[in-house]
Amino acid sequence: MHAPRQSPIAAWISLLEKHAEATQSLQDEKSTTARNLAWSLDFATAVAVTNIRRSPKEIRSALRLVVEAVVPRVAPEQGIFAAFSELDASIFGGWMKDAVFMKWSRLGGNRPGKTSTPGTTNPRITVELDERLMYGSKAKLVLVLLHQTTHAYFLTCCAPPKVAGSRDPRLGHDRHFCMILHSVLGLFSDRRNQPPRRRWYQPNAMVTRAPKWHREAPESFPARQFRRPGHLNVCDHNQSSNSCSTCLKPFQCEIPADRVIEWYEEDCASIDVSRAATVYALTDSGPEGTPRIKAGLGSDYVEFVWDGKAFKISRSRIEANPSLKWRLARQRNGRELQIPAVAVETFRSLYSFVRTGSYTPELMKVQNNQEAASASSSTAGPPEILETRKDWPDFLGIDIRAIKLAAELGFIELESYALRRLFAQHFTHNDPIVALQVIYEKGCIPDRLRDWVVSFMAKPLSYRQSGQTEQFNLDFLQQSLSFAAGMTRLMEESGALREDVRRATTKIMRSSHEESNQMAMVHPASLQPIQQNPSYFHADPSPRGNSISLPPQLWNETMFSPQSGVDPLGRRGSRTPPLSSPRLPSNGYMPAHGSYSGSSRMFDDPLEPRYESRPDCWGRFY
């Protein structure tokens, strides 16, 4: 059962008392409050339509109050300001409070009203209504007010066009504009099993021609002026047509309601609008929210959308990271980046790196110091495996997860920084099986991270007994009682890990081969007899040519092996060069043919950021 209707005078008084402060702000010409939330048109439409659908009764009551309060002859010039504030609070969520300047104007032609961008007429968004509406139909006045309020809402919430001087889509009458108007007017559709009734907003309920108000209106408003078509440019002559709305009709929604609703349900209904009211900052205690209306201009910051919340990041910090700036430029509105579902510590690493250029924990605890001097003598990473401590910070896991997140986002600077941290760790008390499990679980495995795994497994152990052969992290993983079972299980589950273990084994054998070569290298003085006696160069090393004895210590099976590039007399042949050839990278590897080749950029510094176009984990180029 509906509440009893108020009289027009009572509704007008209650509306003025309810929005007294907002009414003064609307008429303040000196206010310079600027607001732009920099949303997309789809998001702004979804926010308004969701609000309309959630509270239809309240909006229906507010519109009835507005219709009753906008009464001709009873100070309509004041009631219309309170009506604007009521529409803003009930339909649009109050986003336009203190951000809009409104006034009555004498507009030429058939223009019932217009809305201008900030700086065109006033420093704020400006809504102008034609003075002749005060003496016309109440329904037309309310519909024109709703029309212009929708334009002001899009100017307040949506980002301006990227190209200055181009057509401003916020002032158009396209699907976004029509969807809001159809949603509001749809609240007054006829109920089931009731005969159709004429509504206040329907065309046949409005005055379609100039009313006989010339008896009440001042002499400066002749009746024939209401029918004059006027010029095509609805803005003033000193304004650009792209800075104000082109409103020649009170309704001006040419797209049918069914088509607009079908488009909205397909493209916009799934948008999550829960983050519209608040922006967050990530602190040590967790996310802390701030009302978006107090967060400043949306053009000054971007948003990282994670866990259904929008986290504010200064745009100047985005400029310092070229790959992230390029990634945001590819987004629809250029200011929102969807972050995958990751743990809060992983997101904290991303958030902290973008804002400060680094993240915690500090690496001093995993680098050589007084505590580690007795346990480890290594001076460079990758880290050496020491005993596992449960109370030790997860240095490996944090950096590895940061690398995988950066690779998925195409964030090259973060990927290089996290990789540099992994190489800067001299030893680790973390569980290496857990770290390898994080790397080789489902998802993207960057090439450079797999290169680090190979170097990590080929890292020599500094602690060994006298007379014991040199051991490496890989030996410890495969032979230790604590890690052998987990390592075997991971190798059975991941073919990539099996391939990287093979590469690490090859790297260990190569390093041992190079070490033996250095130990067995002949001193240049031993080659002097050959250089002094040219007959040695014609000696035959075969058993048939044993008439000439070879110099002592010239033949070395390790140095002059069948894979060597020179024969025992120092003559160069066409054989395969040895593994110690300077043409191979000194700290890289040469994979076998037909197997995983790792990074094709093995000759580059693996820690330097690379900005060339390359595919990400899912085959997309960035």
Coordinates of C-alpha atoms in Angstrom, one line a residue:
M1 CA 0.0 0.0 0.0
H2 CA 1.4 3.3 -1.1
A3 CA 2.0 6.1 1.4
P4 CA -0.4 9.1 1.1
R5 CA 0.8 11.7 -1.3
Q6 CA 2.1 15.0 -0.1
S7 CA 0.7 18.2 -1.4
P8 CA 3.0 20.0 -3.9
I9 CA 3.9 22.7 -1.3
A10 CA 4.7 20.2 1.4
A11 CA 6.8 18.1 -1.0
W12 CA 8.6 21.2 -2.2
I13 CA 9.4 22.3 1.4
S14 CA 10.6 18.9 2.5
L15 CA 12.9 18.6 -0.5
L16 CA 14.4 22.0 0.2
E17 CA 15.1 21.2 3.8
K18 CA 16.6 17.8 2.9
H19 CA 19.1 19.2 0.4
A20 CA 19.7 22.7 1.8
E21 CA 23.5 22.3 1.8
A22 CA 23.7 20.6 -1.6
T23 CA 21.5 23.4 -3.0
Q24 CA 23.9 26.1 -1.9
S25 CA 26.8 24.1 -3.4
L26 CA 25.1 23.8 -6.8
Q27 CA 24.7 27.6 -7.0
D28 CA 28.1 28.5 -5.8
E29 CA 29.9 30.1 -8.8
K30 CA 33.2 30.5 -7.0
S31 CA 33.7 26.8 -6.0
T32 CA 36.4 25.0 -8.0
T33 CA 35.9 21.5 -6.7
A34 CA 37.0 19.1 -9.4
R35 CA 36.2 15.4 -9.5
N36 CA 36.9 12.7 -12.1
L37 CA 36.9 9.1 -11.1
A38 CA 38.3 8.0 -14.5
W39 CA 36.0 5.0 -14.8
S40 CA 35.1 3.4 -18.1
L41 CA 31.6 4.0 -19.6
D42 CA 30.7 0.4 -19.1
F43 CA 31.7 0.4 -15.4
A44 CA 29.9 3.7 -14.7
T45 CA 26.8 2.3 -16.4
A46 CA 27.0 -0.9 -14.4
V47 CA 27.3 1.1 -11.1
A48 CA 24.2 3.2 -11.8
V49 CA 22.1 0.3 -13.1
T50 CA 23.0 -1.9 -10.2
N51 CA 22.0 0.8 -7.8
I52 CA 18.7 1.2 -9.6
R53 CA 17.9 -2.5 -9.5
R54 CA 18.9 -2.9 -5.9
S55 CA 16.6 -0.2 -4.5
P56 CA 13.6 0.3 -6.9
K57 CA 11.2 1.3 -4.2
E58 CA 13.4 4.1 -2.8
I59 CA 14.1 5.5 -6.3
R60 CA 10.4 5.3 -7.2
S61 CA 9.5 7.3 -4.1
A62 CA 12.3 9.8 -4.8
L63 CA 11.0 10.4 -8.4
R64 CA 7.4 10.9 -7.1
L65 CA 8.7 13.4 -4.6
V66 CA 10.6 15.2 -7.4
V67 CA 7.6 15.3 -9.6
E68 CA 5.4 16.7 -6.9
A69 CA 8.0 19.2 -5.7
V70 CA 8.8 20.8 -9.0
V71 CA 5.8 23.1 -9.0
P72 CA 5.4 26.1 -11.3
R73 CA 4.7 29.5 -9.7
V74 CA 6.1 28.3 -6.4
A75 CA 9.8 29.3 -6.7
P76 CA 10.6 26.7 -9.3
E77 CA 14.1 28.2 -9.6
Q78 CA 14.8 26.9 -6.1
G79 CA 13.0 23.6 -6.2
I80 CA 14.9 22.4 -9.3
F81 CA 18.3 22.5 -7.4
A82 CA 16.9 20.3 -4.6
A83 CA 15.4 18.0 -7.2
F84 CA 18.8 17.6 -8.8
S85 CA 20.4 16.7 -5.5
E86 CA 17.6 14.1 -4.9
L87 CA 18.2 12.4 -8.2
D88 CA 21.9 12.3 -7.6
A89 CA 21.5 10.8 -4.1
S90 CA 18.9 8.2 -5.0
I91 CA 19.8 7.1 -8.5
F92 CA 23.5 7.9 -9.0
G93 CA 24.9 7.3 -5.5
G94 CA 25.8 10.9 -4.6
W95 CA 28.9 11.0 -6.8
M96 CA 28.2 14.5 -8.1
K97 CA 27.9 16.2 -4.7
D98 CA 29.9 19.5 -4.8
A99 CA 31.3 18.7 -8.3
V100 CA 28.5 20.3 -10.4
F101 CA 27.4 23.9 -10.9
M102 CA 23.8 24.4 -12.0
K103 CA 22.0 27.5 -13.2
W104 CA 19.0 28.7 -15.2
S105 CA 19.9 30.1 -18.6
R106 CA 18.2 31.5 -21.7
L107 CA 19.1 28.9 -24.3
G108 CA 18.4 29.6 -28.0
G109 CA 16.3 27.4 -30.3
N110 CA 14.6 24.2 -29.1
R111 CA 17.3 23.4 -26.5
P112 CA 15.7 22.5 -23.2
G113 CA 19.1 22.1 -21.5
K114 CA 22.8 21.4 -21.9
T115 CA 25.7 20.0 -19.9
S116 CA 29.3 21.3 -20.3
T117 CA 32.6 19.9 -19.4
P118 CA 34.7 21.6 -16.6
G119 CA 36.3 24.8 -17.8
T120 CA 33.8 25.5 -20.5
T121 CA 31.4 27.7 -18.6
N122 CA 32.6 27.2 -15.0
P123 CA 35.6 25.4 -13.4
R124 CA 33.1 22.7 -12.5
I125 CA 30.8 20.6 -14.6
T126 CA 28.0 22.9 -15.6
V127 CA 24.3 22.0 -16.1
E128 CA 22.1 24.7 -17.7
L129 CA 18.3 24.5 -18.0
D130 CA 16.3 26.7 -20.2
E131 CA 14.3 29.3 -18.3
R132 CA 11.2 28.6 -20.4
L133 CA 10.8 25.2 -18.7
M134 CA 9.6 27.0 -15.5
Y135 CA 6.4 27.9 -17.3
G136 CA 5.8 24.7 -19.2
S137 CA 4.9 21.1 -18.4
K138 CA 6.0 19.6 -15.1
A139 CA 6.7 16.2 -16.8
K140 CA 9.0 17.8 -19.4
L141 CA 10.9 19.7 -16.7
V142 CA 11.6 16.6 -14.7
L143 CA 12.6 14.5 -17.8
V144 CA 15.0 17.3 -18.9
L145 CA 16.4 17.3 -15.4
L146 CA 16.9 13.5 -15.5
H147 CA 18.5 13.8 -18.9
Q148 CA 21.1 16.4 -17.9
T149 CA 21.8 14.7 -14.6
T150 CA 22.8 11.6 -16.5
H151 CA 25.2 13.6 -18.6
A152 CA 26.7 15.2 -15.5
Y153 CA 27.1 11.7 -14.0
F154 CA 29.2 10.4 -16.9
L155 CA 31.3 13.6 -16.9
T156 CA 32.0 13.1 -13.1
C157 CA 32.8 9.4 -13.2
C158 CA 34.3 8.7 -16.6
A159 CA 37.7 9.6 -18.1
P160 CA 37.9 12.2 -20.8
P161 CA 38.8 11.2 -24.4
K162 CA 42.5 10.5 -24.9
V163 CA 42.7 12.8 -27.9
A164 CA 42.1 16.4 -27.1
G165 CA 39.4 18.0 -29.1
S166 CA 37.8 14.8 -30.3
R167 CA 34.2 13.8 -29.7
D168 CA 33.5 13.2 -26.0
P169 CA 31.6 10.0 -25.6
R170 CA 30.5 11.0 -22.1
L171 CA 28.1 13.6 -23.7
G172 CA 26.6 11.2 -26.3
H173 CA 23.2 9.6 -26.3
D174 CA 24.4 6.0 -27.0
R175 CA 23.8 2.7 -25.3
H176 CA 25.2 3.8 -21.9
F177 CA 23.0 6.9 -21.7
C178 CA 19.9 5.1 -22.9
M179 CA 20.4 2.2 -20.5
I180 CA 20.2 4.4 -17.4
L181 CA 17.2 6.3 -18.7
H182 CA 15.3 3.1 -19.6
S183 CA 16.2 1.6 -16.2
V184 CA 14.8 4.6 -14.4
L185 CA 11.6 4.9 -16.4
G186 CA 11.2 1.2 -16.4
L187 CA 10.4 1.4 -12.6
F188 CA 7.1 3.0 -13.6
S189 CA 6.0 0.3 -16.0
D190 CA 2.5 -1.1 -15.5
R191 CA 2.1 -4.0 -13.1
R192 CA 0.7 -7.3 -14.0
N193 CA -3.1 -7.7 -14.4
Q194 CA -3.6 -4.0 -14.3
P195 CA -4.9 -1.9 -17.2
P196 CA -2.2 0.4 -18.8
R197 CA -2.2 3.9 -17.5
R198 CA -0.6 7.0 -18.9
R199 CA 2.6 7.8 -17.1
W200 CA 4.0 11.2 -16.4
Y201 CA 7.1 10.5 -18.6
Q202 CA 5.3 9.2 -21.6
P203 CA 5.2 11.5 -24.7
N204 CA 1.4 11.8 -24.7
A205 CA 1.6 13.0 -21.1
M206 CA 3.9 15.9 -22.0
V207 CA 3.2 19.2 -23.7
T208 CA 4.3 18.8 -27.3
R209 CA 3.7 22.4 -28.4
A210 CA 4.1 25.8 -26.8
P211 CA 1.6 26.1 -23.9
K212 CA -0.4 29.2 -23.3
W213 CA 2.0 30.4 -20.6
H214 CA 2.5 33.8 -22.3
R215 CA -0.1 35.3 -20.0
E216 CA 2.1 34.4 -17.0
A217 CA 5.6 34.6 -18.4
P218 CA 7.5 37.9 -18.7
E219 CA 7.3 39.8 -22.0
S220 CA 10.9 38.7 -22.8
F221 CA 9.6 35.2 -23.4
P222 CA 7.3 35.3 -26.5
A223 CA 5.4 32.1 -27.2
R224 CA 6.7 31.9 -30.7
Q225 CA 10.3 31.7 -29.5
F226 CA 9.6 28.2 -28.1
R227 CA 9.1 26.8 -31.6
R228 CA 12.1 28.5 -33.3
P229 CA 14.5 25.8 -34.5
G230 CA 17.7 27.7 -33.8
H231 CA 21.2 26.9 -35.2
L232 CA 22.6 23.3 -35.3
N233 CA 25.4 23.9 -32.9
V234 CA 23.8 23.7 -29.5
C235 CA 26.9 25.2 -27.8
D236 CA 27.6 28.9 -27.7
H237 CA 29.6 30.4 -30.6
N238 CA 32.7 30.6 -28.5
Q239 CA 32.5 27.0 -27.3
S240 CA 33.5 23.8 -29.1
S241 CA 30.7 21.4 -29.9
N242 CA 32.7 18.6 -28.2
S243 CA 32.6 20.4 -24.8
C244 CA 28.8 20.4 -24.3
S245 CA 25.9 18.0 -24.9
T246 CA 23.8 18.2 -28.0
C247 CA 20.3 17.9 -26.4
L248 CA 17.4 18.9 -28.7
K249 CA 14.8 16.6 -27.1
P250 CA 13.8 16.0 -23.4
F251 CA 14.2 12.2 -23.8
Q252 CA 16.5 11.8 -26.9
C253 CA 17.0 8.0 -26.6
E254 CA 16.7 6.6 -30.0
I255 CA 17.7 3.0 -29.2
P256 CA 14.8 0.7 -28.1
A257 CA 14.8 -0.5 -24.6
D258 CA 14.9 -4.2 -25.5
R259 CA 18.1 -3.8 -27.6
V260 CA 19.8 -1.7 -24.9
I261 CA 18.9 -4.2 -22.2
E262 CA 20.2 -7.1 -24.3
W263 CA 23.5 -5.3 -24.8
Y264 CA 23.8 -4.5 -21.1
E265 CA 23.1 -8.1 -20.0
E266 CA 25.8 -9.4 -22.4
D267 CA 28.6 -6.9 -21.8
C268 CA 28.1 -5.1 -18.5
A269 CA 26.0 -7.2 -16.2
S270 CA 29.0 -9.3 -15.1
I271 CA 31.1 -6.3 -14.1
D272 CA 31.9 -6.4 -10.4
V273 CA 30.9 -3.0 -9.0
S274 CA 31.7 -3.7 -5.4
R275 CA 34.9 -1.8 -5.6
A276 CA 33.2 1.4 -6.8
A277 CA 32.9 3.1 -3.4
T278 CA 36.3 2.5 -1.9
V279 CA 40.0 2.5 -2.9
Y280 CA 42.6 0.7 -0.8
A281 CA 46.2 0.9 0.3
L282 CA 48.1 -2.1 1.4
T283 CA 49.7 -1.6 4.8
D284 CA 51.5 -4.0 7.2
S285 CA 48.2 -4.7 8.9
G286 CA 46.4 -5.4 5.7
P287 CA 44.2 -3.4 3.2
E288 CA 43.0 0.0 4.4
G289 CA 40.1 1.6 2.6
T290 CA 39.5 5.3 1.7
P291 CA 36.3 6.6 0.2
R292 CA 36.8 7.0 -3.5
I293 CA 35.2 10.5 -3.5
K294 CA 38.2 11.6 -1.3
A295 CA 40.9 9.8 -3.3
G296 CA 41.6 12.7 -5.7
L297 CA 41.4 12.8 -9.4
G298 CA 41.2 9.4 -11.1
S299 CA 43.6 10.5 -13.8
D300 CA 46.4 10.9 -11.2
Y301 CA 46.4 7.2 -10.3
V302 CA 45.8 3.7 -11.6
E303 CA 44.2 0.8 -9.9
F304 CA 45.4 -2.8 -9.3
V305 CA 42.3 -4.9 -8.9
W306 CA 43.1 -7.8 -6.7
D307 CA 40.7 -9.9 -4.5
G308 CA 37.8 -7.7 -5.5
K309 CA 39.4 -4.5 -4.2
A310 CA 41.0 -1.6 -6.1
F311 CA 44.4 -0.6 -4.8
K312 CA 45.6 2.9 -5.6
I313 CA 49.0 3.4 -7.4
S314 CA 50.3 6.8 -8.4
R315 CA 50.7 7.2 -12.1
S316 CA 54.2 8.6 -11.7
R317 CA 55.3 5.2 -10.4
I318 CA 53.8 3.5 -13.5
E319 CA 55.9 5.8 -15.7
A320 CA 59.1 4.5 -14.0
N321 CA 58.3 0.9 -15.3
P322 CA 58.1 0.9 -19.1
S323 CA 56.7 -2.7 -19.4
L324 CA 53.9 -2.0 -16.9
K325 CA 53.1 1.3 -18.6
W326 CA 52.8 -0.5 -21.9
R327 CA 50.6 -3.2 -20.4
L328 CA 48.2 -0.7 -19.0
A329 CA 48.1 1.2 -22.3
R330 CA 46.6 -1.9 -23.8
Q331 CA 43.8 -2.1 -21.3
R332 CA 40.3 -0.8 -22.2
N333 CA 40.5 2.4 -20.2
G334 CA 44.2 2.5 -19.5
R335 CA 44.0 2.7 -15.7
E336 CA 42.9 -0.7 -14.3
L337 CA 45.1 -3.8 -14.2
Q338 CA 43.6 -7.1 -13.2
I339 CA 45.9 -9.1 -10.9
P340 CA 45.6 -12.9 -10.9
A341 CA 44.5 -14.7 -7.7
V342 CA 47.7 -14.9 -5.7
A343 CA 48.6 -15.0 -2.1
V344 CA 48.7 -11.7 -0.2
E345 CA 52.5 -11.9 0.3
T346 CA 52.9 -12.3 -3.5
F347 CA 50.7 -9.3 -4.2
R348 CA 52.5 -7.4 -1.5
S349 CA 55.8 -7.9 -3.4
L350 CA 54.2 -6.5 -6.5
Y351 CA 52.6 -3.6 -4.7
S352 CA 55.7 -2.7 -2.8
F353 CA 58.0 -2.9 -5.9
V354 CA 55.8 -0.6 -8.0
R355 CA 55.6 2.0 -5.2
T356 CA 59.2 1.8 -3.8
G357 CA 61.3 -0.2 -6.3
S358 CA 62.0 -3.0 -3.8
Y359 CA 60.2 -5.4 -1.5
T360 CA 61.0 -7.3 1.7
P361 CA 62.5 -9.4 3.3
E362 CA 66.0 -7.9 3.1
L363 CA 68.7 -10.2 1.9
M364 CA 71.3 -9.5 4.6
K365 CA 70.3 -12.7 6.4
V366 CA 71.1 -14.9 3.4
Q367 CA 74.3 -13.3 2.5
N368 CA 77.8 -14.0 4.0
N369 CA 78.1 -12.4 7.4
Q370 CA 79.4 -13.4 10.8
E371 CA 76.7 -15.9 11.4
A372 CA 77.3 -17.7 8.1
A373 CA 81.1 -17.5 8.1
S374 CA 81.5 -20.8 9.9
A375 CA 78.8 -22.6 7.9
S376 CA 79.6 -21.4 4.4
S377 CA 82.6 -20.1 2.6
S378 CA 80.9 -19.3 -0.8
T379 CA 80.8 -15.7 -1.8
A380 CA 78.2 -15.6 -4.6
G381 CA 74.8 -17.1 -5.5
P382 CA 72.9 -19.1 -6.3
P383 CA 72.4 -20.2 -2.7
E384 CA 74.0 -23.2 -1.2
I385 CA 71.6 -25.6 0.7
L386 CA 72.1 -25.6 4.4
E387 CA 70.0 -27.3 7.1
T388 CA 66.3 -26.4 6.9
R389 CA 64.8 -24.1 9.5
K390 CA 61.1 -23.8 10.0
D391 CA 61.4 -20.3 11.5
W392 CA 63.4 -19.0 8.6
P393 CA 61.7 -16.4 6.3
D394 CA 60.7 -17.8 2.9
F395 CA 63.3 -16.0 0.8
L396 CA 63.2 -18.4 -2.0
G397 CA 59.4 -18.8 -2.2
I398 CA 58.7 -15.0 -2.2
D399 CA 61.1 -14.3 -5.0
I400 CA 60.0 -17.3 -7.1
R401 CA 56.3 -16.4 -6.8
A402 CA 57.2 -12.8 -7.7
I403 CA 59.0 -14.0 -10.8
K404 CA 56.0 -16.1 -11.9
L405 CA 53.5 -13.3 -11.3
A406 CA 55.7 -10.8 -13.2
A407 CA 56.0 -13.2 -16.1
E408 CA 52.2 -13.6 -16.3
L409 CA 51.7 -9.9 -16.2
G410 CA 54.6 -9.1 -18.6
F411 CA 56.2 -7.0 -15.9
I412 CA 59.9 -7.3 -17.0
E413 CA 61.3 -5.0 -14.3
L414 CA 59.9 -7.0 -11.4
E415 CA 61.0 -10.3 -13.0
S416 CA 64.6 -9.0 -13.4
Y417 CA 64.6 -7.6 -9.8
A418 CA 63.4 -10.9 -8.3
L419 CA 65.8 -12.9 -10.3
R420 CA 68.6 -10.7 -9.2
R421 CA 67.6 -11.3 -5.6
L422 CA 67.7 -15.1 -6.2
F423 CA 71.3 -14.9 -7.5
A424 CA 72.3 -12.6 -4.6
Q425 CA 71.4 -15.2 -2.0
H426 CA 74.6 -17.1 -0.9
F427 CA 72.9 -19.8 1.2
T428 CA 69.4 -20.8 2.2
H429 CA 67.7 -22.5 5.1
N430 CA 64.4 -22.9 3.2
D431 CA 63.2 -26.3 2.1
P432 CA 64.5 -26.6 -1.5
I433 CA 61.8 -29.2 -2.4
V434 CA 59.0 -26.7 -1.6
A435 CA 60.8 -24.1 -3.7
L436 CA 61.1 -26.5 -6.7
Q437 CA 57.4 -27.5 -6.2
V438 CA 56.4 -23.8 -6.5
I439 CA 58.4 -23.4 -9.7
Y440 CA 57.2 -26.5 -11.5
E441 CA 53.6 -26.5 -10.4
K442 CA 50.9 -25.6 -12.9
G443 CA 51.3 -22.3 -14.6
C444 CA 53.9 -20.3 -16.3
I445 CA 57.6 -21.2 -15.9
P446 CA 59.8 -18.4 -17.2
D447 CA 62.9 -19.5 -19.1
R448 CA 65.2 -17.4 -16.9
L449 CA 63.8 -19.0 -13.8
R450 CA 64.6 -22.4 -15.2
D451 CA 68.1 -21.2 -15.9
W452 CA 68.5 -20.2 -12.3
V453 CA 67.3 -23.7 -11.2
V454 CA 70.1 -25.2 -13.3
S455 CA 72.7 -22.9 -11.7
F456 CA 71.2 -23.7 -8.3
M457 CA 71.5 -27.4 -8.7
A458 CA 75.0 -27.1 -10.0
K459 CA 76.2 -25.0 -7.1
P460 CA 79.1 -26.7 -5.3
L461 CA 78.8 -27.5 -1.6
S462 CA 81.5 -25.9 0.6
Y463 CA 81.2 -28.4 3.4
R464 CA 82.8 -31.8 2.7
Q465 CA 85.2 -34.1 4.5
S466 CA 88.8 -34.4 3.6
G467 CA 89.4 -36.8 0.7
Q468 CA 85.8 -36.7 -0.3
T469 CA 85.0 -35.8 -3.9
E470 CA 83.3 -32.4 -4.7
Q471 CA 79.6 -32.4 -4.2
F472 CA 76.8 -30.1 -5.5
N473 CA 73.3 -29.1 -4.5
L474 CA 72.0 -31.7 -6.9
D475 CA 73.9 -34.5 -5.2
F476 CA 72.5 -33.3 -1.8
L477 CA 68.9 -33.2 -3.2
Q478 CA 69.2 -36.7 -4.7
Q479 CA 71.1 -38.4 -1.8
S480 CA 69.9 -36.7 1.3
L481 CA 67.3 -38.6 3.4
S482 CA 65.4 -35.4 3.9
F483 CA 65.0 -34.5 0.2
A484 CA 65.5 -37.7 -1.9
A485 CA 61.9 -38.9 -1.7
G486 CA 60.5 -35.4 -2.6
M487 CA 63.0 -34.9 -5.4
T488 CA 62.1 -38.3 -6.9
R489 CA 58.4 -37.5 -6.7
L490 CA 58.8 -34.1 -8.4
M491 CA 60.9 -35.6 -11.2
E492 CA 58.2 -38.2 -11.8
E493 CA 55.5 -35.5 -12.0
S494 CA 57.4 -32.8 -14.0
G495 CA 59.1 -33.4 -17.3
A496 CA 60.5 -29.9 -17.2
L497 CA 62.3 -30.7 -13.9
R498 CA 63.8 -33.9 -15.4
E499 CA 65.1 -31.9 -18.3
D500 CA 66.6 -29.3 -16.0
V501 CA 68.3 -32.0 -13.9
R502 CA 69.9 -33.3 -17.1
R503 CA 71.1 -29.8 -18.0
A504 CA 72.5 -29.4 -14.4
T505 CA 74.3 -32.7 -14.7
T506 CA 75.8 -31.7 -18.0
K507 CA 76.9 -28.4 -16.5
I508 CA 78.6 -30.2 -13.5
M509 CA 80.4 -32.6 -15.9
R510 CA 81.6 -29.7 -18.0
S511 CA 82.9 -27.8 -15.1
S512 CA 84.8 -30.9 -13.9
H513 CA 86.2 -31.3 -17.4
E514 CA 87.4 -27.7 -17.5
E515 CA 89.0 -28.1 -14.1
S516 CA 90.9 -31.2 -15.1
N517 CA 92.0 -29.5 -18.3
Q518 CA 93.5 -26.6 -16.3
M519 CA 95.3 -29.0 -14.0
A520 CA 96.8 -31.1 -16.9
M521 CA 97.7 -28.1 -19.0
V522 CA 101.3 -28.3 -20.4
H523 CA 103.5 -25.4 -19.5
P524 CA 104.7 -23.5 -22.5
A525 CA 108.4 -24.2 -21.7
S526 CA 107.8 -27.9 -22.4
L527 CA 107.0 -27.0 -26.1
Q528 CA 110.4 -25.2 -26.7
P529 CA 112.3 -28.4 -28.0
I530 CA 109.7 -28.7 -30.7
Q531 CA 109.9 -25.1 -31.7
Q532 CA 113.8 -25.2 -31.8
N533 CA 114.0 -28.5 -33.8
P534 CA 111.7 -28.3 -37.0
S535 CA 112.2 -32.0 -37.6
Y536 CA 109.8 -32.6 -34.8
F537 CA 106.9 -31.2 -36.9
H538 CA 107.5 -34.0 -39.4
A539 CA 107.5 -36.8 -36.8
D540 CA 105.0 -39.6 -37.1
P541 CA 103.4 -40.4 -33.8
S542 CA 102.3 -43.8 -35.0
P543 CA 104.2 -46.9 -34.0
R544 CA 105.8 -47.0 -37.4
G545 CA 107.5 -43.7 -36.8
N546 CA 109.0 -44.4 -33.4
S547 CA 112.6 -43.7 -34.7
I548 CA 112.2 -40.1 -33.3
S549 CA 111.4 -39.9 -29.6
L550 CA 108.8 -37.4 -28.5
P551 CA 109.6 -34.7 -26.0
P552 CA 108.8 -35.6 -22.4
Q553 CA 105.3 -34.7 -21.1
L554 CA 104.1 -33.7 -24.6
W555 CA 101.5 -36.4 -24.9
N556 CA 98.6 -35.9 -22.5
E557 CA 95.5 -38.1 -23.0
T558 CA 93.2 -35.5 -21.4
M559 CA 94.5 -32.5 -23.4
F560 CA 94.9 -34.3 -26.8
S561 CA 91.7 -36.5 -26.7
P562 CA 89.9 -37.6 -29.9
Q563 CA 87.6 -34.6 -29.3
S564 CA 90.5 -32.1 -29.3
G565 CA 90.9 -29.6 -32.2
V566 CA 94.7 -30.2 -32.5
D567 CA 96.8 -33.4 -32.9
P568 CA 99.6 -34.4 -30.5
L569 CA 102.1 -32.3 -32.5
G570 CA 100.1 -29.1 -32.2
R571 CA 98.7 -29.1 -35.7
R572 CA 95.1 -28.0 -36.1
G573 CA 92.6 -30.2 -37.8
S574 CA 89.0 -30.3 -38.7
R575 CA 87.8 -32.2 -35.6
T576 CA 85.1 -31.0 -33.2
P577 CA 86.4 -28.3 -30.9
P578 CA 86.7 -29.2 -27.2
L579 CA 84.1 -28.3 -24.6
S580 CA 86.4 -25.6 -23.3
S581 CA 86.3 -23.7 -26.6
P582 CA 86.1 -19.9 -26.1
R583 CA 83.1 -19.8 -28.5
L584 CA 80.8 -21.3 -25.8
P585 CA 79.5 -19.1 -23.0
S586 CA 81.7 -19.2 -19.9
N587 CA 78.8 -19.4 -17.6
G588 CA 76.1 -20.9 -19.9
Y589 CA 75.4 -24.4 -21.3
M590 CA 74.9 -26.0 -24.6
P591 CA 71.9 -28.3 -24.7
A592 CA 71.6 -31.4 -26.8
H593 CA 69.8 -31.4 -30.1
G594 CA 66.1 -32.2 -30.0
S595 CA 65.8 -31.4 -26.2
Y596 CA 64.7 -28.3 -24.3
S597 CA 67.2 -25.5 -25.2
G598 CA 66.3 -23.3 -22.3
S599 CA 66.7 -19.6 -23.1
S600 CA 67.7 -18.7 -26.6
R601 CA 69.4 -15.7 -25.1
M602 CA 72.0 -17.7 -23.2
F603 CA 74.8 -15.4 -24.3
D604 CA 73.1 -12.4 -22.7
D605 CA 73.3 -11.4 -19.0
P606 CA 70.4 -13.3 -17.4
L607 CA 69.8 -10.6 -14.9
E608 CA 69.4 -7.7 -17.3
P609 CA 65.8 -6.7 -18.2
R610 CA 64.9 -7.4 -21.8
Y611 CA 62.4 -5.2 -23.5
E612 CA 62.2 -6.9 -26.9
S613 CA 58.9 -8.4 -27.9
R614 CA 58.7 -12.0 -26.7
P615 CA 55.8 -14.3 -25.9
D616 CA 54.6 -14.7 -22.3
C617 CA 53.7 -17.9 -20.6
W618 CA 50.4 -18.2 -22.6
G619 CA 51.9 -17.4 -26.0
R620 CA 50.9 -13.7 -26.0
F621 CA 53.5 -11.2 -27.2
Y622 CA 54.3 -8.3 -25.0

